[in-house]
Coordinates of C-alpha atoms and ligand atoms in Angstrom, one line a residue:
Chain I
M1 CA -7.6 11.4 34.4
L2 CA -6.2 12.6 37.8
P3 CA -4.9 16.0 36.6
L4 CA -8.4 16.7 35.4
L5 CA -9.6 16.5 39.0
N6 CA -7.3 19.3 40.1
C7 CA -8.4 21.5 37.2
P8 CA -10.4 24.4 38.6
S9 CA -12.6 24.7 35.5
I10 CA -13.8 21.1 35.9
N11 CA -17.6 20.9 35.3
T12 CA -20.1 18.5 36.6
A13 CA -20.4 16.8 33.2
A14 CA -16.7 15.8 33.4
A15 CA -17.1 14.6 36.9
V16 CA -20.0 12.4 36.0
K17 CA -18.0 11.1 33.0
I18 CA -15.2 10.1 35.3
S19 CA -17.4 8.4 37.8
T20 CA -19.2 6.4 35.0
D21 CA -15.7 5.4 33.7
F22 CA -14.8 4.3 37.1
L23 CA -18.0 2.4 37.4
T24 CA -17.7 0.5 34.1
K25 CA -14.0 -0.1 34.6
Y26 CA -13.8 -1.4 38.1
I27 CA -17.2 -1.6 39.8
L28 CA -19.0 -3.7 37.2
P29 CA -16.4 -6.4 36.9
L30 CA -16.3 -6.6 40.7
L31 CA -20.1 -7.0 40.7
G32 CA -19.8 -9.8 38.2
I33 CA -17.3 -11.6 40.3
F34 CA -19.4 -11.2 43.4
A35 CA -22.5 -12.5 41.5
V36 CA -20.6 -15.6 40.4
L37 CA -19.3 -16.2 43.9
L38 CA -22.8 -15.9 45.2
I39 CA -24.2 -18.4 42.8
W40 CA -21.3 -20.7 43.5
T41 CA -21.9 -20.5 47.3
A42 CA -25.6 -21.1 46.7
V43 CA -25.2 -24.3 44.7
A44 CA -22.1 -25.7 46.6
G45 CA -22.5 -28.6 48.9
G46 CA -21.6 -28.7 52.6
V47 CA -21.4 -31.2 55.5
R48 CA -23.7 -31.3 58.4
E49 CA -22.9 -33.3 61.5
E50 CA -25.6 -35.1 63.3
K51 CA -25.6 -37.3 66.4
T52 CA -27.2 -40.6 65.8
A53 CA -29.2 -42.4 68.4
S54 CA -26.3 -44.7 69.2
G55 CA -24.1 -41.8 70.1
F56 CA -21.9 -41.6 66.9
T57 CA -21.6 -38.4 64.9
K58 CA -22.8 -38.9 61.4
K59 CA -21.7 -36.6 58.5
I60 CA -24.5 -35.7 56.1
K61 CA -23.8 -34.1 52.8
T62 CA -26.0 -31.1 52.0
G63 CA -26.5 -28.6 49.3
L64 CA -27.6 -28.6 45.6
I65 CA -24.4 -30.0 44.2
Q66 CA -23.3 -32.0 47.2
D67 CA -19.7 -32.7 46.1
L68 CA -18.9 -29.2 44.8
P69 CA -16.8 -27.4 47.4
G70 CA -17.9 -23.8 48.1
P71 CA -15.6 -20.7 47.9
Y72 CA -14.7 -20.6 51.5
E73 CA -13.9 -24.3 51.7
T74 CA -11.8 -24.0 48.5
W75 CA -9.8 -21.2 50.0
V76 CA -9.2 -23.0 53.3
K77 CA -8.1 -26.2 51.7
T78 CA -5.9 -24.8 49.0
K79 CA -4.4 -22.0 50.9
K80 CA -1.1 -23.8 51.3
Y81 CA -0.6 -23.9 47.6
I82 CA -1.3 -20.2 47.2
V83 CA 0.5 -18.6 50.1
Q84 CA 3.7 -20.5 49.4
P85 CA 3.3 -20.6 45.6
F86 CA 6.8 -21.9 44.9
A87 CA 7.2 -24.3 47.8
K88 CA 8.3 -27.9 47.1
R89 CA 7.2 -30.2 49.9
E90 CA 7.0 -33.4 47.9
E91 CA 6.9 -34.4 44.3
L92 CA 3.1 -34.1 44.2
D93 CA 2.8 -31.4 46.8
Q94 CA 4.2 -28.2 45.5
G95 CA 3.1 -24.6 45.3
I96 CA 0.7 -23.8 42.5
L97 CA 3.0 -21.5 40.7
R98 CA 5.8 -24.0 40.8
F99 CA 3.5 -26.5 39.0
T100 CA 2.5 -23.7 36.6
W101 CA 6.2 -23.0 36.0
Y102 CA 6.9 -26.6 35.0
S103 CA 4.0 -26.4 32.5
L104 CA 5.1 -23.1 31.2
I105 CA 8.6 -24.4 30.3
V106 CA 7.1 -27.2 28.3
V107 CA 4.7 -24.8 26.6
A108 CA 7.6 -22.5 25.8
K109 CA 9.5 -25.3 24.1
G110 CA 6.6 -26.7 22.1
Y111 CA 5.4 -23.2 21.2
S112 CA 8.8 -22.2 19.9
I113 CA 8.9 -25.3 17.7
A114 CA 5.4 -24.3 16.4
L115 CA 6.6 -20.8 15.5
I116 CA 9.9 -22.0 13.9
I117 CA 8.0 -24.5 11.7
G118 CA 4.8 -22.7 11.3
T119 CA 6.1 -19.3 10.1
P120 CA 8.0 -20.5 7.1
I121 CA 5.1 -22.8 6.1
G122 CA 2.8 -19.8 6.3
F123 CA 5.2 -17.8 4.1
M124 CA 5.3 -20.6 1.5
L125 CA 1.5 -20.9 1.5
G126 CA 1.2 -17.1 1.1
L127 CA 3.8 -16.9 -1.7
S128 CA 3.1 -20.0 -3.8
K129 CA -0.1 -21.0 -5.4
V130 CA 1.3 -24.4 -6.1
F131 CA 2.3 -25.0 -2.5
T132 CA -1.2 -23.9 -1.4
R133 CA -2.9 -26.2 -3.8
M134 CA -0.7 -29.1 -2.6
F135 CA -0.9 -28.7 1.1
D136 CA -4.0 -26.7 1.9
P137 CA -6.3 -29.7 1.9
I138 CA -4.0 -31.6 4.3
I139 CA -3.8 -28.6 6.6
Q140 CA -7.6 -28.2 6.7
I141 CA -7.9 -31.9 7.7
L142 CA -5.2 -31.9 10.3
R143 CA -6.1 -28.6 11.9
P144 CA -9.3 -29.6 13.8
V145 CA -7.7 -32.8 15.3
S146 CA -7.8 -32.7 19.1
P147 CA -4.6 -32.7 21.2
L148 CA -5.9 -35.9 22.9
A149 CA -5.7 -37.6 19.5
W150 CA -2.2 -36.4 18.6
M151 CA -0.7 -37.3 21.9
P152 CA -0.5 -41.1 21.5
L153 CA 0.9 -40.6 18.0
G154 CA 3.5 -38.3 19.4
V155 CA 4.7 -40.9 21.9
V156 CA 4.7 -43.6 19.2
L157 CA 6.8 -41.4 16.9
F158 CA 9.5 -41.0 19.6
M159 CA 9.3 -44.6 20.9
G160 CA 12.9 -45.0 20.0
A161 CA 13.9 -42.2 22.4
G162 CA 13.2 -44.6 25.3
K163 CA 12.5 -42.7 28.5
H164 CA 12.2 -39.4 26.7
A165 CA 9.4 -40.6 24.5
N166 CA 6.8 -39.0 26.7
D167 CA 8.5 -35.6 26.8
L168 CA 9.1 -35.5 23.1
G169 CA 5.6 -36.7 22.4
A170 CA 4.3 -33.9 24.6
L171 CA 6.4 -31.3 22.7
F172 CA 5.2 -32.8 19.4
T173 CA 1.6 -32.5 20.4
I174 CA 1.9 -28.9 21.6
A175 CA 3.8 -27.9 18.5
V176 CA 1.4 -29.6 16.0
C177 CA -1.8 -28.3 17.7
S178 CA -0.6 -24.7 18.2
M179 CA 1.0 -24.3 14.8
W180 CA -2.1 -23.7 12.7
P181 CA -3.1 -20.2 13.7
T182 CA 0.5 -19.1 13.0
V183 CA 0.5 -20.9 9.6
L184 CA -2.8 -19.5 8.5
N185 CA -2.4 -16.0 9.7
T186 CA 1.1 -15.7 8.2
A187 CA -0.3 -16.9 4.9
V188 CA -3.1 -14.4 5.0
G189 CA -0.7 -11.7 5.9
V190 CA 1.7 -12.5 3.0
R191 CA -1.2 -12.5 0.6
A192 CA -2.4 -9.1 2.0
V193 CA 0.9 -7.3 1.4
P194 CA -0.1 -4.3 -0.7
Q195 CA 0.9 -4.5 -4.3
D196 CA 2.5 -1.0 -3.9
Y197 CA 5.1 -2.4 -1.6
L198 CA 5.8 -5.3 -4.0
N199 CA 6.1 -2.8 -6.8
V200 CA 8.8 -1.0 -4.9
A201 CA 10.7 -4.2 -4.6
K202 CA 10.2 -5.0 -8.3
V203 CA 11.2 -1.5 -9.5
L204 CA 14.4 -1.7 -7.4
K205 CA 15.0 -5.2 -8.6
L206 CA 15.5 -6.4 -5.0
S207 CA 16.8 -9.9 -4.7
K208 CA 14.4 -12.6 -3.5
W209 CA 16.2 -12.6 -0.2
K210 CA 16.1 -8.8 0.2
T211 CA 12.4 -8.7 -0.8
L212 CA 11.7 -11.2 1.9
W213 CA 13.5 -9.4 4.7
K214 CA 13.0 -5.8 3.7
V215 CA 9.4 -5.9 2.4
L216 CA 7.5 -9.2 3.0
V217 CA 8.5 -9.9 6.6
P218 CA 7.9 -6.3 7.9
A219 CA 4.7 -6.0 6.0
T220 CA 3.4 -9.4 7.4
L221 CA 4.6 -8.9 11.0
P222 CA 1.2 -7.6 12.3
Y223 CA -0.5 -10.8 10.9
M224 CA 2.2 -13.0 12.2
F225 CA 1.8 -11.7 15.7
T226 CA -1.9 -12.3 15.6
G227 CA -1.1 -15.8 14.7
Y228 CA 1.5 -16.0 17.5
R229 CA -1.0 -14.8 20.0
L230 CA -3.6 -17.4 19.0
S231 CA -1.0 -20.1 18.9
L232 CA 0.1 -19.4 22.4
G233 CA -3.5 -19.6 23.6
I234 CA -3.8 -23.1 22.0
A235 CA -0.4 -24.3 23.4
W236 CA -1.6 -23.4 26.9
L237 CA -4.9 -25.3 26.3
V238 CA -3.0 -28.3 25.1
I239 CA -0.5 -28.6 27.9
V240 CA -3.2 -29.5 30.4
A241 CA -4.5 -32.4 28.3
V242 CA -0.9 -33.5 27.6
E243 CA 0.0 -33.6 31.3
M244 CA -3.2 -35.6 32.1
L245 CA -2.3 -38.2 29.6
T246 CA 1.5 -38.5 30.2
G247 CA 1.7 -37.8 33.9
R248 CA 4.3 -35.2 33.5
I249 CA 4.5 -33.0 36.5
G250 CA 2.7 -29.7 36.0
I251 CA -0.5 -27.9 36.6
G252 CA -2.6 -30.2 34.5
N253 CA -1.2 -33.2 36.1
F254 CA -1.8 -31.7 39.6
L255 CA -5.4 -31.2 38.7
W256 CA -5.8 -34.7 37.5
N257 CA -4.1 -36.3 40.5
E258 CA -6.1 -34.3 43.0
Y259 CA -9.3 -35.3 41.2
N260 CA -8.2 -38.9 41.5
N261 CA -7.5 -38.4 45.2
G262 CA -10.9 -36.8 45.7
L263 CA -9.5 -33.3 46.6
Y264 CA -12.0 -31.3 44.5
T265 CA -10.9 -28.0 45.9
S266 CA -7.6 -28.3 44.1
I267 CA -9.5 -28.7 40.8
I268 CA -11.0 -25.3 41.3
L269 CA -7.7 -23.8 42.2
S270 CA -6.1 -25.3 39.1
I271 CA -8.8 -24.1 36.8
L272 CA -8.5 -20.6 38.2
T273 CA -4.7 -20.6 37.9
I274 CA -4.9 -22.0 34.3
G275 CA -7.3 -19.2 33.4
F276 CA -5.3 -16.5 35.0
V277 CA -2.0 -17.6 33.3
G278 CA -3.8 -17.9 30.0
W279 CA -5.2 -14.5 30.3
A280 CA -1.8 -13.0 31.3
L281 CA -0.1 -14.7 28.3
D282 CA -2.8 -13.3 26.0
R283 CA -2.4 -9.8 27.4
L284 CA 1.4 -10.0 27.0
M285 CA 1.1 -11.1 23.3
S286 CA -1.5 -8.4 22.5
L287 CA 0.8 -5.8 23.9
L288 CA 3.5 -7.1 21.5
E289 CA 1.0 -7.3 18.7
S290 CA -0.2 -3.7 19.1
R291 CA 3.4 -2.6 19.0
F292 CA 3.8 -4.0 15.6
K293 CA 0.4 -2.8 14.4
S294 CA 1.2 0.8 15.2
I295 CA 4.1 0.9 12.7
Chain V
M1 CA 26.1 13.4 -21.2
S2 CA 27.8 14.2 -24.4
V3 CA 25.4 13.5 -27.3
K4 CA 21.8 13.5 -26.6
N5 CA 19.8 10.5 -27.7
P6 CA 17.0 11.7 -29.9
K7 CA 15.0 8.6 -29.2
M8 CA 15.3 8.0 -25.5
L9 CA 11.9 6.3 -25.3
E10 CA 10.1 4.9 -28.3
L11 CA 6.6 3.5 -27.9
D12 CA 5.5 1.8 -31.0
R13 CA 1.9 0.9 -31.4
L14 CA 1.3 -0.1 -27.8
W15 CA -1.9 -2.0 -27.1
K16 CA -3.4 -3.0 -23.8
T17 CA -6.3 -5.4 -23.7
Y18 CA -7.8 -6.5 -20.4
D19 CA -10.0 -9.6 -20.1
T20 CA -13.2 -8.6 -18.4
P21 CA -16.3 -10.7 -17.7
K22 CA -17.8 -9.1 -20.8
G23 CA -15.0 -10.3 -23.0
P24 CA -11.7 -8.6 -23.8
T25 CA -11.7 -4.8 -23.8
T26 CA -9.0 -2.8 -25.5
I27 CA -8.1 0.2 -23.3
V28 CA -5.2 1.5 -25.2
K29 CA -4.8 1.0 -29.0
D30 CA -1.9 2.0 -31.3
F31 CA -0.3 4.3 -28.8
N32 CA 2.8 5.9 -30.5
L33 CA 5.2 8.3 -28.7
K34 CA 8.9 9.2 -29.0
L35 CA 10.7 11.1 -26.3
K36 CA 14.0 12.8 -26.7
E37 CA 16.7 12.5 -24.0
G38 CA 16.2 15.2 -21.4
E39 CA 12.7 15.9 -22.4
F40 CA 9.9 16.5 -20.0
A41 CA 6.5 15.3 -21.4
T42 CA 3.2 15.3 -19.7
L43 CA 0.3 13.0 -20.5
I44 CA -3.1 14.5 -20.2
G45 CA -6.6 13.1 -20.8
H46 CA -9.9 12.4 -19.1
S47 CA -10.2 10.1 -16.1
G48 CA -10.2 6.5 -17.1
C49 CA -8.8 7.0 -20.6
G50 CA -5.8 4.9 -19.9
K51 CA -3.0 7.2 -18.8
S52 CA -2.0 5.1 -15.9
T53 CA -2.2 2.1 -18.1
V54 CA 0.3 3.5 -20.5
L55 CA 2.6 4.6 -17.6
M56 CA 2.5 1.2 -16.0
M57 CA 3.4 -0.4 -19.3
V58 CA 6.4 1.9 -19.6
A59 CA 7.3 1.2 -16.1
G60 CA 7.3 -2.5 -16.9
L61 CA 4.7 -3.2 -14.1
S62 CA 2.1 -4.1 -16.7
D63 CA 2.6 -6.3 -19.7
L64 CA 2.1 -5.0 -23.2
S65 CA -0.6 -6.8 -25.1
Q66 CA 1.0 -5.8 -28.4
G67 CA 3.6 -3.3 -29.6
N68 CA 7.2 -2.4 -28.8
M69 CA 8.9 -0.4 -26.2
I70 CA 12.5 0.7 -26.7
L71 CA 14.3 2.5 -23.9
A72 CA 17.7 4.0 -24.8
G73 CA 18.0 1.8 -27.8
K74 CA 17.2 -1.4 -26.0
E75 CA 14.0 -3.4 -25.8
A76 CA 12.7 -2.9 -22.3
S77 CA 10.9 -5.7 -20.5
G78 CA 9.9 -5.9 -16.9
P79 CA 10.5 -3.2 -14.3
G80 CA 13.9 -2.0 -13.2
P81 CA 15.7 0.8 -11.4
D82 CA 16.5 2.4 -14.8
R83 CA 13.0 3.9 -14.5
G84 CA 12.2 5.8 -11.4
I85 CA 8.5 5.9 -10.5
V86 CA 6.5 8.3 -8.4
F87 CA 2.8 7.4 -7.9
Q88 CA -0.1 9.5 -6.7
S89 CA 0.4 8.0 -3.2
P90 CA 4.1 7.8 -2.5
C91 CA 4.3 4.1 -1.6
L92 CA 6.9 4.5 1.0
L93 CA 7.6 1.4 3.2
P94 CA 6.1 2.5 6.5
W95 CA 8.5 0.6 8.7
M96 CA 11.5 2.5 7.3
T97 CA 12.5 6.2 7.8
A98 CA 12.5 8.5 4.9
F99 CA 16.3 8.1 4.7
E100 CA 16.1 4.3 4.8
N101 CA 13.5 4.4 2.0
V102 CA 15.8 6.3 -0.2
M103 CA 18.8 4.2 0.8
L104 CA 17.0 1.0 -0.2
G105 CA 17.1 2.2 -3.8
V106 CA 20.6 3.8 -3.5
N107 CA 22.1 0.6 -2.1
Q108 CA 20.6 -1.4 -4.9
V109 CA 21.8 0.8 -7.8
Y110 CA 25.2 2.0 -6.4
F111 CA 26.4 -1.2 -4.8
T112 CA 29.9 -0.5 -5.9
A113 CA 30.0 2.9 -4.0
S114 CA 31.3 3.0 -0.5
K115 CA 28.8 3.2 2.4
T116 CA 29.7 6.8 3.1
E117 CA 29.2 7.8 -0.5
R118 CA 25.8 6.1 -0.6
R119 CA 24.7 7.8 2.6
Q120 CA 25.8 11.1 1.2
M121 CA 23.8 10.5 -2.0
A122 CA 20.6 9.8 -0.1
E123 CA 21.2 12.8 2.2
Y124 CA 21.9 15.0 -0.8
Y125 CA 18.6 14.2 -2.5
L126 CA 16.6 14.4 0.7
T127 CA 18.1 17.8 1.4
I128 CA 17.3 19.2 -2.0
V129 CA 13.6 18.2 -1.7
G130 CA 13.6 20.1 1.6
L131 CA 13.7 17.2 4.1
G132 CA 17.2 17.9 5.5
D133 CA 15.8 18.0 9.1
A134 CA 13.1 15.3 8.8
M135 CA 15.0 12.5 6.9
H136 CA 15.1 10.2 9.9
K137 CA 11.3 10.2 10.5
R138 CA 9.0 7.5 9.6
P139 CA 6.3 8.1 6.9
S140 CA 3.6 8.2 9.5
E141 CA 5.3 11.2 11.1
L142 CA 5.4 13.1 7.8
S143 CA 2.7 15.1 6.1
Q144 CA 1.3 13.9 2.7
G145 CA 3.4 16.5 0.9
M146 CA 6.6 15.5 2.8
R147 CA 6.0 11.9 1.9
Q148 CA 5.6 12.8 -1.7
R149 CA 8.9 14.7 -1.4
V150 CA 10.5 11.5 -0.2
G151 CA 9.0 9.6 -3.2
I152 CA 10.5 12.2 -5.6
A153 CA 13.9 12.1 -3.8
R154 CA 13.9 8.3 -4.0
A155 CA 13.1 8.3 -7.7
F156 CA 15.8 10.9 -8.5
A157 CA 18.4 9.2 -6.3
L158 CA 18.4 6.2 -8.6
Q159 CA 19.6 8.5 -11.3
P160 CA 17.4 6.6 -13.7
K161 CA 17.2 6.8 -17.5
M162 CA 13.6 7.8 -17.2
L163 CA 11.3 9.3 -14.6
L164 CA 7.7 8.2 -14.6
L165 CA 5.2 10.2 -12.5
D166 CA 1.6 9.3 -12.2
E167 CA -0.4 12.3 -10.9
P168 CA 2.3 12.8 -8.2
F169 CA 0.6 15.9 -6.8
G170 CA -3.0 14.8 -7.3
M171 CA -3.7 14.3 -3.6
L172 CA -2.1 17.5 -2.4
D173 CA -3.7 20.9 -1.7
S174 CA -2.9 23.6 -4.3
L175 CA -0.3 25.4 -2.2
T176 CA 1.7 22.2 -1.5
R177 CA 1.3 21.3 -5.2
Y178 CA 2.9 24.5 -6.3
E179 CA 5.7 24.0 -3.8
L180 CA 6.3 20.5 -5.1
Q181 CA 6.2 21.5 -8.7
E182 CA 9.1 23.8 -7.9
V183 CA 10.9 21.1 -6.0
L184 CA 10.5 18.8 -9.0
L185 CA 11.7 21.4 -11.4
E186 CA 14.7 22.2 -9.2
L187 CA 15.8 18.5 -9.2
W188 CA 15.1 18.3 -12.9
R189 CA 17.2 21.4 -13.5
R190 CA 20.2 19.7 -11.9
N191 CA 19.7 16.4 -13.7
R192 CA 17.6 16.5 -16.8
I193 CA 16.2 13.0 -16.7
T194 CA 13.7 12.2 -19.5
T195 CA 10.4 12.4 -17.8
L196 CA 6.9 11.2 -18.6
M197 CA 4.3 12.6 -16.2
V198 CA 0.6 12.0 -16.0
T199 CA -1.6 14.9 -14.8
H200 CA -5.1 16.1 -14.8
D201 CA -4.0 19.7 -14.3
V202 CA -3.7 21.8 -17.5
D203 CA -1.7 24.5 -15.8
E204 CA 0.7 22.0 -14.2
A205 CA 1.3 20.5 -17.6
I206 CA 2.1 23.8 -19.2
F207 CA 4.3 25.0 -16.4
L208 CA 6.4 21.8 -16.2
S209 CA 6.7 20.3 -19.6
D210 CA 8.3 20.7 -23.0
R211 CA 5.5 18.8 -24.7
V212 CA 1.9 17.9 -23.6
V213 CA 0.6 14.7 -25.0
M214 CA -3.2 14.6 -25.2
M215 CA -4.9 11.3 -25.1
T216 CA -8.3 10.5 -26.6
N217 CA -11.0 9.0 -24.6
G218 CA -11.0 5.2 -24.0
P219 CA -11.7 2.5 -24.8
E220 CA -9.1 2.2 -27.5
A221 CA -7.5 5.4 -26.5
E222 CA -4.5 6.8 -28.4
V223 CA -2.5 10.0 -28.8
G224 CA -4.9 12.7 -29.9
D225 CA -2.6 15.7 -30.2
I226 CA 0.8 16.9 -29.0
L227 CA 1.4 20.5 -27.9
N228 CA 4.8 22.0 -27.8
I229 CA 5.4 24.4 -24.8
P230 CA 7.9 27.0 -26.0
F231 CA 8.8 28.7 -22.7
E232 CA 12.4 29.1 -21.8
R233 CA 13.9 27.3 -18.9
P234 CA 14.4 28.0 -16.0
R235 CA 10.8 28.9 -15.8
N236 CA 9.1 31.3 -13.5
R237 CA 5.5 30.7 -12.8
K238 CA 4.6 34.4 -12.7
E239 CA 6.3 35.2 -16.0
I240 CA 4.7 32.3 -17.7
M241 CA 1.2 33.2 -16.5
E242 CA 1.7 36.7 -17.8
D243 CA 3.0 35.5 -21.2
P244 CA 0.3 36.1 -23.9
R245 CA 1.2 32.7 -25.4
Y246 CA 0.1 31.0 -22.1
Y247 CA -3.6 31.6 -22.8
K248 CA -3.4 30.3 -26.3
L249 CA -1.8 27.1 -25.1
R250 CA -4.2 26.7 -22.2
E251 CA -7.1 27.3 -24.6
H252 CA -5.8 24.6 -26.9
L253 CA -5.6 22.0 -24.2
I254 CA -9.0 22.9 -22.7
T255 CA -10.7 22.8 -26.0
F256 CA -9.3 19.4 -26.7
L257 CA -10.4 18.1 -23.3
N258 CA -13.8 19.8 -23.5
D259 CA -14.6 18.3 -26.9
R260 CA -14.1 14.9 -25.3
S261 CA -15.7 15.6 -22.0
H262 CA -18.2 13.1 -20.5
I263 CA -20.7 15.8 -19.7
R264 CA -22.9 15.2 -22.7
P265 CA -24.5 11.8 -22.2
S266 CA -23.9 9.5 -25.1
R267 CA -27.2 7.6 -24.6
E268 CA -30.7 8.7 -23.6
P269 CA -31.1 8.3 -19.9
T270 CA -33.2 5.3 -19.1
F271 CA -34.9 7.0 -16.2
K272 CA -37.9 9.2 -17.1
P273 CA -39.7 11.2 -14.5
S274 CA -43.4 10.4 -14.0
P275 CA -46.0 13.1 -15.0
D276 CA -46.5 13.9 -11.3
M277 CA -42.8 14.5 -10.7
A278 CA -42.6 16.7 -13.8
A279 CA -45.5 18.8 -12.6
E280 CA -44.0 19.2 -9.2
L281 CA -40.6 20.2 -10.7
A282 CA -42.3 22.8 -12.9
T283 CA -44.0 24.5 -9.9
Q284 CA -40.8 25.1 -8.0
D285 CA -37.9 27.4 -8.6
F286 CA -34.6 25.6 -8.6
P287 CA -31.3 27.4 -8.9
V288 CA -29.9 26.8 -12.3
C289 CA -26.5 25.0 -12.3
T290 CA -24.1 26.0 -14.9
M291 CA -20.9 24.2 -15.8
T292 CA -17.8 26.2 -16.3
A293 CA -14.6 24.9 -17.9
Ligands
LIG301 N1 -6.9 -4.8 -14.4 C1 -7.9 -4.2 -15.2 N2 -8.9 -5.0 -15.7 C2 -9.8 -4.4 -16.5 N3 -9.9 -3.1 -16.8 C3 -9.0 -2.3 -16.3 C4 -7.9 -2.8 -15.4 N4 -7.1 -1.8 -15.1 C5 -7.7 -0.7 -15.6 N5 -8.8 -1.0 -16.3 C6 -9.6 0.0 -17.1 O1 -8.8 0.7 -18.0 C7 -9.2 2.0 -18.1 C8 -8.1 3.0 -17.9 O2 -7.6 3.0 -16.6 P1 -6.4 3.9 -16.2 O3 -6.2 3.7 -14.7 O4 -5.3 3.7 -17.0 O5 -7.1 5.4 -16.4 P2 -6.4 6.8 -16.1 O6 -6.4 7.5 -17.4 O7 -5.2 6.6 -15.4 O8 -7.5 7.4 -15.1 P3 -7.3 8.4 -13.9 O9 -7.1 9.7 -14.5 O10 -8.7 8.3 -13.2 O11 -6.2 7.9 -13.1 C9 -10.3 2.2 -17.1 O12 -11.5 2.3 -17.8 C10 -10.2 1.0 -16.2 O13 -11.5 0.6 -15.9
LIG302 MG1 -4.5 7.0 -13.3

């Protein structure tokens, strides 16, 4: 874009084009954010102080949604979590990114398990009609089950592990819930491998193993990565629920504790953080995904 | 190769029947053909008559409904690297370079050779087809014609008993097609692999092959006629075109195909113009379209 501006032959049409690009790319999103902030401020509650006849000051809640903190109040009250994002003052009083980091570690573990188990299952579903007939109904039934429902089962499964039961249950829940997109997308990808590629393998009499690694896996990679991206999104959704239930330290747990303590500004901070991190993870995965699609 | 096998490929009463919603349809019926070792045969016929079907059966990628197929004295079943195949689209694996695509086959067939020998073999064939400088590019970086060159190099590098080509130049412009015909002949001159090639192009068939096998129209297509091409090898396109026999041969093929063309409708059209439309048509001058062979 920029070199165009220095180009002497630039015409007005191009200039207009650049400015509309700039408008749609930066100005419109900013306008959207501004609009939401405005509505938020309008409906948020506040506190008005009033002197009573007996000389005491009385606090009176105002606003449409009295208990919803406004943007400014949120900023003031949560500043300490943001400006020192990695600080650790106390167990339950840490920087917001430090909490996020704890959650990310658990997500990474559970998500890895999901990929390690989900990818081969996807391949088997894609390759074998018998396997599909056998397990597809079970998968379709287990897939829509909420993480809140899996969590207790996870803990029960690892009861024998004593004090680690909660942690293992959390990993189990993340893995089970986030596995399905990987399983299903991989299976679709394997079924979509062009017959031409399989014919190459057949004509060359490639062994099963070679066909898998030289033909099937490379041909399925774009689908697998779509699955991986969706799975990561779900894993990140699940962690919040898991932390609320188990009390593991992390961003979801922070949110829940602060809610119980009546610090509603922290809820908003947590939601925004969870959203940003989820968005960043998704961007990261789609970068990877497009790399494999371009082959 | 000391003694040439007079019967490299024997197709004995091949049938192919597909199950369609309207019941089983026999596409190919009683297809008989014998190829000598080192012979280059082309298969010509109208679109949809079943040429690819025959080729896929010979390749082992499609089952025979009935009949026998004997390759070099042995009953052939299922695909294998003893039959190199080139399709209309070259089916290269897009995540591998041209070199890796050829190596995939070479590694498979010459697993006893050393790694250097195998590399040299792949490089040799890629160089002959004119990809000496582009062999480490991915298919997406190559033109359609270059990809087809890789496909041909891959098939030859297997040094198969037979080469099966299904309209390998069908998607190329005529200049590239001429070029690739020469490339194919050059490879074939060095190593006379028995070849069966499907084509639509009468001139291509005459220029390349020893015999042209003409197929009747489907369903139930079979061998209609076989034409011997007497030109000496190595062949030169210009000399052949100037040879008086060339037009006789061409005439023969075109007559065969024209007699079986789909231009004449076999049934009365069901759509009839209304009187209004007919009147309107009559008042206007339309350019008359003529069909030329
Ligand atoms: N799997 C199938 N099921 C049913 N009919 C099929 C199937 N495959 C091919 N056919 C039919 O068999 C006939 C021959 O097909 P084939 O592809 O062999 O023709 P072709 O001579 O190679 O034509 P073209 O020159 O257009 O490539 C066609 O009419 C096609 O509709
Ligand atoms: Mg065909």
